[in-house]
Short mmCIF file of C-alpha atoms in Angstrom, two decimals:
data_model
loop_
_atom_site.label_atom_id
_atom_site.label_comp_id
_atom_site.label_asym_id
_atom_site.label_seq_id
_atom_site.Cartn_x
_atom_site.Cartn_y
_atom_site.Cartn_z
CA UNK A 1 0.04 0.04 -0.04
CA UNK A 2 2.78 2.45 0.91
CA UNK A 3 4.65 1.51 -2.23
CA UNK A 4 1.52 2.27 -4.29
CA UNK A 5 1.20 5.68 -2.62
CA UNK A 6 4.82 6.49 -3.13
CA UNK A 7 4.60 5.46 -6.82
CA UNK A 8 1.43 7.54 -7.30
CA UNK A 9 3.09 10.54 -5.70
CA UNK A 10 6.15 10.22 -7.93
CA UNK A 11 3.98 9.88 -10.96
CA UNK A 12 1.92 13.09 -9.99
CA UNK A 13 5.17 14.95 -9.32
CA UNK A 14 6.69 14.25 -12.71
CA UNK A 15 3.47 14.63 -14.68
CA UNK A 16 2.97 18.11 -13.18
CA UNK A 17 6.45 19.32 -13.88
CA UNK A 18 6.51 21.60 -16.90
CA UNK A 19 9.57 22.76 -18.76
CA UNK A 20 9.83 26.22 -20.19
CA UNK A 21 12.44 26.87 -22.88
CA UNK A 22 14.56 29.95 -23.10
CA UNK A 23 12.74 30.85 -26.37
CA UNK A 24 9.35 30.68 -24.67
CA UNK A 25 10.49 33.00 -21.87
CA UNK A 26 11.91 35.51 -24.42
CA UNK A 27 8.67 35.46 -26.49
CA UNK A 28 6.63 36.22 -23.36
CA UNK A 29 8.76 38.99 -21.75
CA UNK A 30 6.74 42.19 -21.42
CA UNK A 31 6.60 45.26 -19.36
CA UNK A 32 4.92 44.98 -15.99
CA UNK A 33 1.73 46.56 -17.27
CA UNK A 34 1.39 44.68 -20.45
CA UNK A 35 0.12 41.16 -20.85
CA UNK A 36 0.67 39.15 -24.03
CA UNK A 37 -2.29 37.23 -25.44
CA UNK A 38 -2.33 34.75 -28.27
CA UNK A 39 -3.73 36.32 -31.41
CA UNK A 40 -7.39 35.38 -31.65
CA UNK A 41 -8.87 34.02 -34.82
CA UNK A 42 -11.40 36.20 -36.51
CA UNK A 43 -14.41 33.93 -37.20
CA UNK A 44 -17.06 36.44 -38.38
CA UNK A 45 -17.87 40.00 -39.27
CA UNK A 46 -18.04 43.15 -37.33
CA UNK A 47 -20.87 43.33 -34.83
CA UNK A 48 -22.22 46.62 -36.15
CA UNK A 49 -22.04 48.88 -39.16
CA UNK A 50 -22.12 52.37 -37.67
CA UNK A 51 -21.27 56.00 -38.32
CA UNK A 52 -21.98 57.44 -34.86
CA UNK A 53 -21.00 56.09 -31.45
CA UNK A 54 -22.25 57.35 -28.08
CA UNK A 55 -20.80 56.38 -24.78
CA UNK A 56 -22.82 56.72 -21.53
CA UNK A 57 -20.75 56.30 -18.29
CA UNK A 58 -21.74 56.41 -14.64
CA UNK A 59 -19.75 56.14 -11.45
CA UNK A 60 -22.49 54.40 -9.60
CA UNK A 61 -21.21 53.56 -6.14
CA UNK A 62 -20.75 50.08 -4.93
CA UNK A 63 -22.47 50.91 -1.63
CA UNK A 64 -25.66 51.70 -3.46
CA UNK A 65 -25.78 48.58 -5.62
CA UNK A 66 -27.06 46.28 -2.96
CA UNK A 67 -29.64 48.88 -1.95
CA UNK A 68 -30.87 49.11 -5.43
CA UNK A 69 -30.95 45.44 -6.07
CA UNK A 70 -32.61 44.40 -2.75
CA UNK A 71 -35.23 47.19 -2.52
CA UNK A 72 -38.56 45.29 -2.76
CA UNK A 73 -40.66 48.55 -3.08
CA UNK A 74 -38.82 50.13 -6.17
CA UNK A 75 -40.54 52.92 -7.97
CA UNK A 76 -40.95 52.37 -11.69
CA UNK A 77 -37.91 54.49 -12.33
CA UNK A 78 -35.72 52.55 -9.90
CA UNK A 79 -36.96 49.28 -11.47
CA UNK A 80 -35.83 50.53 -14.82
CA UNK A 81 -32.59 51.81 -13.32
CA UNK A 82 -31.86 48.33 -11.81
CA UNK A 83 -32.65 46.70 -15.08
CA UNK A 84 -30.21 48.96 -17.02
CA UNK A 85 -27.43 48.92 -14.43
CA UNK A 86 -27.66 45.38 -13.07
CA UNK A 87 -29.96 43.51 -15.41
CA UNK A 88 -31.00 42.63 -18.92
CA UNK A 89 -32.50 45.93 -20.14
CA UNK A 90 -32.46 46.35 -23.09
CA UNK A 91 -33.64 42.97 -24.47
CA UNK A 92 -33.71 44.11 -28.10
CA UNK A 93 -33.14 47.19 -30.34
CA UNK A 94 -36.82 48.05 -29.97
CA UNK A 95 -36.33 48.33 -26.28
CA UNK A 96 -34.72 51.76 -26.30
CA UNK A 97 -37.00 53.93 -24.13
CA UNK A 98 -34.31 53.60 -21.27
CA UNK A 99 -31.94 55.85 -23.10
CA UNK A 100 -33.97 59.01 -22.30
CA UNK A 101 -33.50 58.16 -18.60
CA UNK A 102 -29.82 57.52 -18.59
CA UNK A 103 -28.91 60.99 -17.33
CA UNK A 104 -31.48 60.68 -14.54
CA UNK A 105 -29.72 57.49 -13.57
CA UNK A 106 -26.37 59.33 -13.22
CA UNK A 107 -24.87 58.43 -16.69
CA UNK A 108 -22.93 61.12 -18.57
CA UNK A 109 -23.03 61.16 -22.33
CA UNK A 110 -19.85 61.33 -24.57
CA UNK A 111 -19.52 61.42 -28.36
CA UNK A 112 -16.78 59.09 -29.53
CA UNK A 113 -14.38 60.54 -32.10
CA UNK A 114 -14.62 58.86 -35.55
CA UNK A 115 -10.89 58.41 -35.58
CA UNK A 116 -11.31 55.66 -32.95
CA UNK A 117 -13.93 53.71 -35.02
CA UNK A 118 -11.50 51.37 -36.89
CA UNK A 119 -9.91 50.26 -33.58
CA UNK A 120 -13.36 49.92 -31.99
CA UNK A 121 -14.49 47.84 -34.96
CA UNK A 122 -11.53 45.49 -34.43
CA UNK A 123 -12.71 44.98 -30.91
CA UNK A 124 -16.38 44.48 -31.79
CA UNK A 125 -15.65 41.69 -34.32
CA UNK A 126 -16.55 37.98 -33.90
CA UNK A 127 -13.48 36.11 -32.77
CA UNK A 128 -12.33 32.85 -31.35
CA UNK A 129 -9.79 33.11 -28.55
CA UNK A 130 -7.24 30.54 -27.34
CA UNK A 131 -8.18 31.23 -23.70
CA UNK A 132 -11.45 32.52 -22.32
CA UNK A 133 -11.61 34.04 -18.87
CA UNK A 134 -14.92 34.35 -16.97
CA UNK A 135 -15.41 36.06 -13.59
CA UNK A 136 -17.83 34.92 -10.95
CA UNK A 137 -19.27 38.33 -9.89
CA UNK A 138 -22.33 40.34 -10.38
CA UNK A 139 -22.07 42.58 -13.41
CA UNK A 140 -22.63 46.36 -12.91
CA UNK A 141 -22.94 47.93 -16.32
CA UNK A 142 -21.47 51.40 -15.75
CA UNK A 143 -20.63 51.79 -19.50
CA UNK A 144 -23.17 51.77 -22.29
CA UNK A 145 -22.29 52.20 -25.96
CA UNK A 146 -25.00 53.15 -28.48
CA UNK A 147 -24.00 52.44 -32.09
CA UNK A 148 -25.93 54.39 -34.68
CA UNK A 149 -26.09 54.36 -38.51
CA UNK A 150 -27.71 57.39 -40.14
CA UNK A 151 -29.15 58.46 -36.75
CA UNK A 152 -30.83 55.06 -36.27
CA UNK A 153 -29.67 52.75 -33.43
CA UNK A 154 -28.13 49.59 -34.83
CA UNK A 155 -26.52 48.21 -31.68
CA UNK A 156 -26.20 48.54 -27.88
CA UNK A 157 -23.41 47.21 -25.72
CA UNK A 158 -23.52 47.35 -21.93
CA UNK A 159 -20.07 46.64 -20.43
CA UNK A 160 -18.83 45.83 -16.94
CA UNK A 161 -15.07 46.53 -17.06
CA UNK A 162 -14.61 45.50 -13.43
CA UNK A 163 -15.84 41.97 -14.01
CA UNK A 164 -15.34 41.64 -17.75
CA UNK A 165 -19.02 41.20 -18.45
CA UNK A 166 -21.07 42.41 -21.48
CA UNK A 167 -24.58 42.42 -22.85
CA UNK A 168 -24.71 43.13 -26.49
CA UNK A 169 -27.86 43.53 -28.59
CA UNK A 170 -28.38 44.24 -32.28
CA UNK A 171 -25.89 41.88 -33.81
CA UNK A 172 -26.20 38.33 -35.26
CA UNK A 173 -22.59 37.63 -34.33
CA UNK A 174 -21.61 35.29 -31.60
CA UNK A 175 -20.57 37.63 -28.70
CA UNK A 176 -19.83 34.98 -26.15
CA UNK A 177 -16.03 35.65 -26.35
CA UNK A 178 -16.33 39.43 -26.59
CA UNK A 179 -13.61 41.30 -24.65
CA UNK A 180 -11.13 38.45 -24.41
CA UNK A 181 -7.37 38.50 -25.20
CA UNK A 182 -7.05 42.07 -23.99
CA UNK A 183 -9.85 43.54 -26.04
CA UNK A 184 -11.73 44.82 -23.07
CA UNK A 185 -8.62 46.70 -21.71
CA UNK A 186 -8.09 48.15 -25.17
CA UNK A 187 -11.74 49.37 -25.22
CA UNK A 188 -11.46 50.86 -21.80
CA UNK A 189 -8.39 52.81 -22.80
CA UNK A 190 -9.99 54.05 -26.04
CA UNK A 191 -13.12 55.21 -24.14
CA UNK A 192 -11.19 56.83 -21.31
CA UNK A 193 -9.28 58.98 -23.70
CA UNK A 194 -12.42 60.65 -25.05
#
């Protein structure tokens, strides 16, 4: 029995040992701030064809999230606010009445410069990633992007940069792997430099 245990232990020890070559280390050396991701494979088209992009942003406080979500006697406006910030509103492109209330919910509106559209399009493109990371947290959608074409809304993306979550409506593309391989970090930098 002891021999079996020792043999099993040695087998586990050697099977878990990984070797890293000098070439692998050199290929993965980066600055402390920068992570290197394998290049994703583009598997589809861009999510949206747009000529205008609006960014709504709020700094909704963590302390108020629980209060908003657990309030059993919400007003109609607070229910809508909870659905936008924490839930599944909007469900479709026809469900856009929430937009007129965004400023009342504490969102500020920014117009995204057209010079950033090419890079934003590269992020909002259907891709397959070598590694997919998912976080186990409740999404708080503090950032909302409204994509328009000839003044008509063609897409909406709600983003939780803290947890890496997103809710995207208006595209037929598979959005399951949106934001992976550093795309979410790139998008955050693009939006913060408005």
